[in-house]
XYZ file of C-alpha atoms in Angstrom:
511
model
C 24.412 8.238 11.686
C 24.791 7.363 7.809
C 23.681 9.496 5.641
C 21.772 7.841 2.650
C 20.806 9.492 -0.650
C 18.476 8.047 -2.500
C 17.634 10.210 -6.116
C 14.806 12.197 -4.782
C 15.214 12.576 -0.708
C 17.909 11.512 1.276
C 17.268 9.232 4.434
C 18.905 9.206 7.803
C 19.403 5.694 9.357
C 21.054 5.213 12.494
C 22.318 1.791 11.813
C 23.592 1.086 15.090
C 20.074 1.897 16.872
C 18.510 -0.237 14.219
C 21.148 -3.024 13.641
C 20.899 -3.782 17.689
C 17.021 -4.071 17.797
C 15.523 -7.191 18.643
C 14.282 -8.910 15.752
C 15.320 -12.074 13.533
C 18.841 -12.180 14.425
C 21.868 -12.045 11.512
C 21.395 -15.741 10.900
C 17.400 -15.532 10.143
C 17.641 -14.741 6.856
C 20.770 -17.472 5.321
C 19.543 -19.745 2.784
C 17.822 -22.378 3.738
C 18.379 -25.835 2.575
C 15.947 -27.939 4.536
C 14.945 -30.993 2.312
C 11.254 -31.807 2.438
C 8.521 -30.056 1.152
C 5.323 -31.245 -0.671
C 6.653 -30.974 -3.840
C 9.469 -33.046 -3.024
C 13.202 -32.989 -2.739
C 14.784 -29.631 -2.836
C 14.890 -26.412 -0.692
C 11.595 -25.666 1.297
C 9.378 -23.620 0.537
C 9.883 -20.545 2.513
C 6.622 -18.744 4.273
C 5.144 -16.007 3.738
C 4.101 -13.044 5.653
C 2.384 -10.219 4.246
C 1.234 -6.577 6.278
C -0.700 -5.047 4.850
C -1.514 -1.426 6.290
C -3.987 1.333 5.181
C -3.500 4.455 3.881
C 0.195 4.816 4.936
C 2.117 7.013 3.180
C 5.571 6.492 2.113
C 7.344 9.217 4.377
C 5.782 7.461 7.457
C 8.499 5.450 8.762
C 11.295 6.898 10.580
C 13.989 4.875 9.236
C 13.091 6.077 6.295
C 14.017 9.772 7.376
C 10.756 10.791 9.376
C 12.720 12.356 12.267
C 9.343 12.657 14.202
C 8.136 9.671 13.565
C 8.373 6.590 16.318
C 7.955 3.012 14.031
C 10.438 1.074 15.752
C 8.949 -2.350 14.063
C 8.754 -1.159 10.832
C 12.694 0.301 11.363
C 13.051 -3.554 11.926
C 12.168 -4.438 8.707
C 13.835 -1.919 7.223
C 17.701 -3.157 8.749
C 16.421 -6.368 8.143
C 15.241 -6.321 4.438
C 15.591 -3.909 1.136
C 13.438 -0.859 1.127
C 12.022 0.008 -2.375
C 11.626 3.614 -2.208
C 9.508 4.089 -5.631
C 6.798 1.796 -5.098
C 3.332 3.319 -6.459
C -0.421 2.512 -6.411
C -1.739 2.857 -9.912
C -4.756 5.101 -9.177
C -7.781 3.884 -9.124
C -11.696 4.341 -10.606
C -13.585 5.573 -7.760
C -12.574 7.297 -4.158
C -12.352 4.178 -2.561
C -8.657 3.761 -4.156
C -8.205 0.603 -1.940
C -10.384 -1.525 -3.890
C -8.557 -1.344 -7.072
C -5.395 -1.443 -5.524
C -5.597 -4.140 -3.571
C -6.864 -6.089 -6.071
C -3.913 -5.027 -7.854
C -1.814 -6.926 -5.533
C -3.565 -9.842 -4.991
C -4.154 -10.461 -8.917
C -0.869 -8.958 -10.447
C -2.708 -7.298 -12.659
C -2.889 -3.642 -13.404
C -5.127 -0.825 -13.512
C -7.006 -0.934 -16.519
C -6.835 -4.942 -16.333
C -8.432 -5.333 -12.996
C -12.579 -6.214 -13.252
C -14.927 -3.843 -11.995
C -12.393 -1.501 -10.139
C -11.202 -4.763 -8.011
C -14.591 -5.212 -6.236
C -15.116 -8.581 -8.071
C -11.639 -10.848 -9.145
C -13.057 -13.297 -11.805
C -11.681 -16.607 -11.246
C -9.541 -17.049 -14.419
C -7.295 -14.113 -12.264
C -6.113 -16.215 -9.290
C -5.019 -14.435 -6.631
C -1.008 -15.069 -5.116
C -2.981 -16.506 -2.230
C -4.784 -18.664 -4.297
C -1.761 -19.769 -6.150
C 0.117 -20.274 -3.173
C -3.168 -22.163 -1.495
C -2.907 -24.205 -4.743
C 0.996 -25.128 -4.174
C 0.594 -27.161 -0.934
C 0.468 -23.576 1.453
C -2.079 -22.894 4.438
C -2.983 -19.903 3.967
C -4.659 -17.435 6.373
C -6.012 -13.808 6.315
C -6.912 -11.607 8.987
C -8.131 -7.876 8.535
C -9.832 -6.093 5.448
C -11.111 -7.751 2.102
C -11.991 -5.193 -0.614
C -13.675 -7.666 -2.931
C -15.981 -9.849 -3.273
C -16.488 -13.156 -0.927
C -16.214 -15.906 -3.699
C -12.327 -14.675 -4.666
C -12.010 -14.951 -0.611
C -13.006 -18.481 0.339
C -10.647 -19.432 -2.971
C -7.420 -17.658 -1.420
C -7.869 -18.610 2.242
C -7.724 -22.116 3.560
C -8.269 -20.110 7.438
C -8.531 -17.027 8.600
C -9.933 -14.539 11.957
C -11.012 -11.642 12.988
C -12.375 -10.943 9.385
C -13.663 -7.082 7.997
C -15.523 -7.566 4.718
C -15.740 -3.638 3.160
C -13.631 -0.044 2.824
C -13.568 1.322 6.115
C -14.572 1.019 9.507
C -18.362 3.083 10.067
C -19.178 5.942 10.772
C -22.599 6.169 11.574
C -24.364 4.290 14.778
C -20.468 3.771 15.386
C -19.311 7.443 14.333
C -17.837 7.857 17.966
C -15.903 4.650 18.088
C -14.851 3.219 14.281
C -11.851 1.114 14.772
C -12.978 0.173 18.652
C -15.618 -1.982 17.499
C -15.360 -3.366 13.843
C -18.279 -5.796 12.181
C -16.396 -9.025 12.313
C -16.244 -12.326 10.794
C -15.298 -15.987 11.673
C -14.151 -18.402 9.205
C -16.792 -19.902 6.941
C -15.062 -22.457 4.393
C -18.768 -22.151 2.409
C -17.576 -18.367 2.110
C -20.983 -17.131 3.758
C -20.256 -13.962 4.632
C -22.745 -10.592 4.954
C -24.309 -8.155 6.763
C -26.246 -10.594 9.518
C -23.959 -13.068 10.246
C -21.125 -11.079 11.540
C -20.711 -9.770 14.882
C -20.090 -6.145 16.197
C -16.884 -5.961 18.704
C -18.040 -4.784 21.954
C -16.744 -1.573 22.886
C -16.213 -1.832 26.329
C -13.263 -4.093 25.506
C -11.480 -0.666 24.790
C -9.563 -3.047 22.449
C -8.568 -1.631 18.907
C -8.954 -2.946 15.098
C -5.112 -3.753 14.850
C -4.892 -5.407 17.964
C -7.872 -7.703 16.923
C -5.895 -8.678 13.434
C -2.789 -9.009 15.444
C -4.601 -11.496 18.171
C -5.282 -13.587 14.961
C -1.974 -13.351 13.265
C -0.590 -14.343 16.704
C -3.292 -17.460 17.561
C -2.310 -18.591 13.628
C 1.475 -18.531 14.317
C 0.822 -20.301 17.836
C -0.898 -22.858 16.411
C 1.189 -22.985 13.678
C 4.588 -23.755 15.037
C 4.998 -27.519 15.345
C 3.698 -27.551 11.759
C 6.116 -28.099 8.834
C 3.285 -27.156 6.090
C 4.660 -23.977 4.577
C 1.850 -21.160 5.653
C 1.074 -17.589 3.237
C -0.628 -14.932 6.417
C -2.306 -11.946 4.867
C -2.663 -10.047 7.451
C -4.737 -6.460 6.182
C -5.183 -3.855 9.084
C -7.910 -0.943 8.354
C -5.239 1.703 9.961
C -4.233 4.395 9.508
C -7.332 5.161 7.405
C -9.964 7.175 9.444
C -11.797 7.635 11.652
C -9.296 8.595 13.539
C -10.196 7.373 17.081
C -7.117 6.349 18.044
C -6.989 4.882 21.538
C -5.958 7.343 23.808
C -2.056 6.529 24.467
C -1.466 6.648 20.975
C -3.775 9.611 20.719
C -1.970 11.363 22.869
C 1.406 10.147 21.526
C 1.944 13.343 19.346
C 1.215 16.929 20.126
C 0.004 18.588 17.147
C 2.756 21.569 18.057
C 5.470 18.442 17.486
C 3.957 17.092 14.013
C 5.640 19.243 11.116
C 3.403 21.107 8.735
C 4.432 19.682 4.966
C 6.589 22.059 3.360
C 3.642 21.798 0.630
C 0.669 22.666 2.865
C -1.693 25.207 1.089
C -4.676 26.346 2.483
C -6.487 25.633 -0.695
C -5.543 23.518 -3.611
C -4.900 25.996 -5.993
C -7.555 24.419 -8.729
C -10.518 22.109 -9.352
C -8.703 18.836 -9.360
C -12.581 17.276 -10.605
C -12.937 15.800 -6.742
C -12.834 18.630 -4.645
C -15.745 17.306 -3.059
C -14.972 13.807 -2.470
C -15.269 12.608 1.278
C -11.978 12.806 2.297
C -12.050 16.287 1.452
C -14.913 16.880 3.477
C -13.381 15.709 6.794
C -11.804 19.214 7.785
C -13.589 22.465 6.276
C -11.962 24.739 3.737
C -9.832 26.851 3.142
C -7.911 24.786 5.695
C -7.010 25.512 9.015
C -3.232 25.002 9.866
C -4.642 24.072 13.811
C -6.965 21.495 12.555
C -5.093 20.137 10.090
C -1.598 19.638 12.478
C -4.296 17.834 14.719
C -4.982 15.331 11.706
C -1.739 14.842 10.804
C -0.650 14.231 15.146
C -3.854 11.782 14.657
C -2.429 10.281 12.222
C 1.342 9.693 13.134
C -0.085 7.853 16.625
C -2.455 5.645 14.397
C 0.637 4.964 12.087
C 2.325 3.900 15.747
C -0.367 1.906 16.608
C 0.023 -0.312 13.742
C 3.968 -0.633 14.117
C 3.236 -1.913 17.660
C 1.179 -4.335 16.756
C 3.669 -5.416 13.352
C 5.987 -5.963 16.237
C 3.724 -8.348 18.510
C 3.574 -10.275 15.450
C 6.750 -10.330 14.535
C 7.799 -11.102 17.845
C 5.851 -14.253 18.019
C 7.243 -15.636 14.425
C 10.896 -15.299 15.948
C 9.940 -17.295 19.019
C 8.533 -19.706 16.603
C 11.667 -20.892 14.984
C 9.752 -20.102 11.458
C 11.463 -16.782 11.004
C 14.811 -18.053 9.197
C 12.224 -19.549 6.624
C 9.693 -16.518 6.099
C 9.447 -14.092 3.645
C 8.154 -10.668 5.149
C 6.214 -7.967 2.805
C 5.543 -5.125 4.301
C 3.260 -2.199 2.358
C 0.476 -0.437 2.083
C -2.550 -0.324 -0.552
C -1.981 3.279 -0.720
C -0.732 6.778 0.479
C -2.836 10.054 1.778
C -2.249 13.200 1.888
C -2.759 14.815 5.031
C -2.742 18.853 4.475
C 0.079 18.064 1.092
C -1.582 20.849 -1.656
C -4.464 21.692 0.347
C -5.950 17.626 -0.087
C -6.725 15.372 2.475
C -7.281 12.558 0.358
C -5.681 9.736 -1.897
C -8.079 11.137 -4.776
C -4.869 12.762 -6.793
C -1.915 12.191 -8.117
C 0.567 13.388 -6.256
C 3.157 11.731 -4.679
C 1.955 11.692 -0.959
C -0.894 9.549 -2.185
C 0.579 7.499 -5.087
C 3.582 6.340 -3.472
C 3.619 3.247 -0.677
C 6.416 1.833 1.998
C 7.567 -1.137 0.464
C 10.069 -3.308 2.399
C 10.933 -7.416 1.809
C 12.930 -9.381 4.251
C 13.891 -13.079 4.069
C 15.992 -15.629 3.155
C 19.063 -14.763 0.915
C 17.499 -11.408 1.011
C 19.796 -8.072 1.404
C 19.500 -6.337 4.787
C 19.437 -2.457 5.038
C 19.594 -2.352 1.394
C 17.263 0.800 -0.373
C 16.409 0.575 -3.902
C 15.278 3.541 -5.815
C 14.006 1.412 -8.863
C 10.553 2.496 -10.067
C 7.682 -0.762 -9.287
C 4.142 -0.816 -8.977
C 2.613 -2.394 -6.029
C 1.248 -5.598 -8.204
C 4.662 -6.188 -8.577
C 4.667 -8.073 -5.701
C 2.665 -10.814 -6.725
C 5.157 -11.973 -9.400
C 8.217 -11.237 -6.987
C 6.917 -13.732 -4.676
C 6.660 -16.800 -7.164
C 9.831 -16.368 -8.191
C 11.476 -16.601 -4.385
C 9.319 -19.349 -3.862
C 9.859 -20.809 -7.211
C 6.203 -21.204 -7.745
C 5.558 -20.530 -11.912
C 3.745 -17.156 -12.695
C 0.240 -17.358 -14.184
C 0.030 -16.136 -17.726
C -2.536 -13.589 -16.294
C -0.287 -11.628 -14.304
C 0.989 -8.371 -15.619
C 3.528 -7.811 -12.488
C 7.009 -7.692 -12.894
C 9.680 -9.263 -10.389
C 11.579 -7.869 -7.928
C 13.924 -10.756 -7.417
C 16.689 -9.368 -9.593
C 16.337 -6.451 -8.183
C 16.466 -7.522 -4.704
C 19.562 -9.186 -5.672
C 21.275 -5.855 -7.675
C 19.261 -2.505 -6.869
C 20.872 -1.294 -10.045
C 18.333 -3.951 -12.472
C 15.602 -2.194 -13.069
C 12.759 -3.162 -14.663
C 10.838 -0.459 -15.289
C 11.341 3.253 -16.984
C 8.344 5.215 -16.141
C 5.394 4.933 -14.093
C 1.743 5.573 -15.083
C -0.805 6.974 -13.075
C -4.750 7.797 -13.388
C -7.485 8.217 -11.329
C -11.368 7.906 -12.958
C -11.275 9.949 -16.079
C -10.244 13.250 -14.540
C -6.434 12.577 -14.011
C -3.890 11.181 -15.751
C 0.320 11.249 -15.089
C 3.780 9.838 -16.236
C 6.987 9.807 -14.556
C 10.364 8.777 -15.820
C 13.327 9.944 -14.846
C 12.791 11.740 -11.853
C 10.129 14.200 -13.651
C 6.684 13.505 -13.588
C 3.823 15.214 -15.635
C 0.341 15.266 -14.460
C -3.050 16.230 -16.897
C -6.086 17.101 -15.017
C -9.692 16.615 -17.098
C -12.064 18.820 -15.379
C -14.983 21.036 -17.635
C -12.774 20.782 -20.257
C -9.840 22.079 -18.325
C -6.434 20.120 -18.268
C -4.405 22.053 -15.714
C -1.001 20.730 -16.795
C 1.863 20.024 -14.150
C 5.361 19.546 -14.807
C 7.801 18.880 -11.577
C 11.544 17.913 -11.076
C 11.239 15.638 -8.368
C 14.713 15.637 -7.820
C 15.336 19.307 -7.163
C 11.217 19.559 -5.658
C 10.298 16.204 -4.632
C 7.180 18.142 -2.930
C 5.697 19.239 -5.931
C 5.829 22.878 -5.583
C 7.579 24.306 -8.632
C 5.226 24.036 -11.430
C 7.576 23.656 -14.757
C 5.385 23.327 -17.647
C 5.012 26.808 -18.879
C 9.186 27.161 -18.411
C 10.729 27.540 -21.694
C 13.611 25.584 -20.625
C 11.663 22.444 -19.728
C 9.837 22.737 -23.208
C 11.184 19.449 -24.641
C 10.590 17.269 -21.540
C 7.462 18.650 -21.319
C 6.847 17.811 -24.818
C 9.159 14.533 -24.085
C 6.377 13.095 -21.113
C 3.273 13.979 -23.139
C 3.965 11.675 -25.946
C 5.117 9.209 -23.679
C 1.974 9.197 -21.494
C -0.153 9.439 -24.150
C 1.327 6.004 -25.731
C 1.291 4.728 -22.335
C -2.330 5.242 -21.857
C -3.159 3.859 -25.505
C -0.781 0.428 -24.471
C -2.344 -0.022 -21.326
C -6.014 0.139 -23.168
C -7.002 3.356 -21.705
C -10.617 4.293 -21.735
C -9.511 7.889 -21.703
C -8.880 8.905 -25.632
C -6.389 12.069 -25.324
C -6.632 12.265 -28.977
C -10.740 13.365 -28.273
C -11.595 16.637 -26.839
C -12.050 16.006 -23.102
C -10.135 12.595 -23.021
C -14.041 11.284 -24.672
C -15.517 11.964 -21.122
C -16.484 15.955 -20.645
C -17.732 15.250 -17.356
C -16.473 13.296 -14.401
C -17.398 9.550 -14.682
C -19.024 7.719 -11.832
C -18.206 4.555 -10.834
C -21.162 2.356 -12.184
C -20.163 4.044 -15.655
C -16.411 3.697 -15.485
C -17.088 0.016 -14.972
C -19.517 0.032 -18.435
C -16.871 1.272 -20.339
C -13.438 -0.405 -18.509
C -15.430 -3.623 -17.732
């Protein structure tokens, strides 16, 4: 077993576990110097594979040091590509944090740059699968779309198995969710709504992964005699509830095996301003430790779930012959926490729901490589030009990982902002993060070492000793929020907004 530190945790890989899995093979990812792509001579263009999963925090893959954990296919990825251990979701305007931050990634763009909190990508903002599209790719989606159809039937040339919205229902469907998802086909005219999709039938006992897979796999069938270089998005709606896991990988945890976070609390010790949000609402409070270990086993098999069915697709790609020539993301559009401070949402700050898996495999790529560099997740976008060598619109804000990739030790950014609606704002640079709550007036000010309490436990910003990086991170985000164009005025009493915004007025103001 090696023993990997990384600044703020340190992660146990058993290399030669992972290094004899089946996967691409040690050739797969060599350069490539095929001759013969539709821009003409030079290297082609390598594919591109993206899997996307929901709500997945970053401390959800075992090779990442989640001893409990069983992700076998995402441990793949992980000896097969560079990890990037930082990676954050910006925040986000409303609850539904995987609007904006999806739109995030597709557009490169940031928080306060995004239009209408990501539910509607204008088309001046071309989205990487647009660009891509644009640059002689097929490209082809399966899985969740968080905005609106028009920026859709731009990106994708194809797709199956489609889910237009935030989450599977509750509802009519409350007792089955993910076993049978409102669908869509294909429709180049980008006719997509509420009557001309079609309800999966339960009986199947099938599962909402397992549907995206089935396309991702038919695409990739049909797909390999084809030379045309292809972008898959594939989205899955899991882990995020409900959580009606089919019964093996229900069953897959006991809720006596699933560790209680060194950080759970009963209660969140203050008004965070969305107490009440629905994720909060699924399990009563105070919490109960029963309940929530049953969430959190819930969760680990759904997490499962989704590996198994990253490795039927990655399975199929190898049998292809198109995996020495494919460039794999794998992510998620954001984390959760599940019992972390009391929450049971993404609605916060915290690292548990700010921070994302982040792992790229591919050609010339790095293989069990980890990179503690601080990115954002719309980082991606411009990271992928650049290894395709594909020019980066002026509209993106992203910057790329390809350096980086190359030499973990080039890194392009210093500090990270956060903020979610008008109620929460944070910074973090150098392995201390501040976070400034807006609630009645209230700012409930956190200061953390993550280095020395990477669970967020040791409140600092009343210590004497920690005065001046207290005082350090408080300019800083302040001049962050003003660069970034900021709604929120921390110069005005109550950030200019006394009371929490909703989303209709957020949009009025941050248009």
């Amino acid at each position: 077993m090696m023993n990997l530190k990384v600044k703020n945790k340190t992660l146990f890989l058993c290399l030669p576990a992972l290094l004899n899995m089946p996967f691409f093979g040690l050739s797969a990812f060599g350069a490539n110097t095929e001759k013969g792509n539709d821009k003409g001579n030079g290297p082609k263009r390598p594919n591109i594979l993206v899997l996307l999963t929901d709500d997945q925090t970053f401390s959800t893959i075992h090779a990442w040091g989640n001893g409990t954990i069983q992700t076998p296919n995402m441990d793949r990825l992980v000896s097969r590509g560079i990890s990037f251990t930082q990676t954050h979701v910006m925040g986000g305007f409303n609850g539904a944090i995987s609007q904006p931050s999806r739109a995030m990634l597709l557009t490169g763009r940031g928080l306060m740059d995004i239009h209408r909190n990501g539910g509607v990508i204008p088309e001046n903002e071309r989205t990487f699968p647009e660009l891509f599209r644009e640059n002689g790719y097929t490209t082809f989606a399966t899985g969740k779309w968080h905005s609106d159809n028009a920026s859709f039937t731009r990106s994708f040339s194809t797709g199956a198995n489609l889910f237009f919205g935030g989450m599977h229902p509750y509802g009519k469907y409350n007792e089955l969710g993910h076993r049978c998802p409102y669908l869509h086909q294909y429709d180049p005219a980008g006719k997509y709504n509420n009557t001309n999709g079609k309800w999966v039938d339960a009986s199947l006992n099938t599962f909402s992964s397992e549907l995206y897979a089935d396309a991702a796999i038919r695409f990739l069938e049909a797909k390999a005699s084809d030379d045309t270089p292809f972008l898959m998005y594939v989205a899955f709606t899991s882990p995020h509830d409900p959580r009606n896991v089919l019964p093996h990988y229900g069953h897959k945890y006991a809720s006596t095996e699933v560790p209680m976070p060194e950080n759970f609390v009963a209660q969140h010790p203050f008004d965070n301003g969305d107490l009440n949000e629905r994720d909060e609402k699924l399990l009563s409070t105070p919490r109960i430790s029963a309940q929530v270990l049953t969430e959190r086993a819930n969760y680990y098999g759904m997490v499962s779930e989704v590996d198994f069915q990253i490795g039927r697709i990655l399975d199929v790609l190898e049998s292809s012959g198109k995996v020495d020539n494919t460039i794999i993301v794998f992510t998620s559009d954001n984390g959760l926490c599940v019992g972390e401070h009391g929450l049971l949402g993404k609605q916060n700050l915290y690292e548990a729901a700010v921070r994302v898996p982040l792992v790229i495999c591919g050609p010339g790529i790095p293989q069990n490589a980890m990179c503690d560099a601080y990115c954002y997740l719309y980082d991606i976008y411009p990271t992928l030009c650049e290894l395709a060598d594909i020019e980066v619109p002026p509209t993106v804000k992203g910057l790329s990982l390809a350096q980086t990739i190359q030499n973990p030790m080039v890194k392009k950014r210093e500090d990270i902002l956060l903020a979610y609606i008008n109620l929460q704002r944070a910074i973090k640079k150098d392995n201390f993060k501040l976070i400034l709550y807006n609630v009645g007036g209230q700012r409930h000010p956190q200061l953390f070492d993550l280095e020395a309490d990477p669970m967020e436990m040791n409140n600092l910003y009343d210590d004497p000793n920690y005065s001046k990086k207290r005082d350090e991170l408080t300019a800083l985000l302040y001049a962050r929020m003003k660069a970034v164009g900021d709604f929120c005025d921390p110069a005005k009493p109550d950030w200019g907004y006394p009371v929490k915004l909703k989303w209709n007025q957020v949009i009025q103001v941050n248009p």
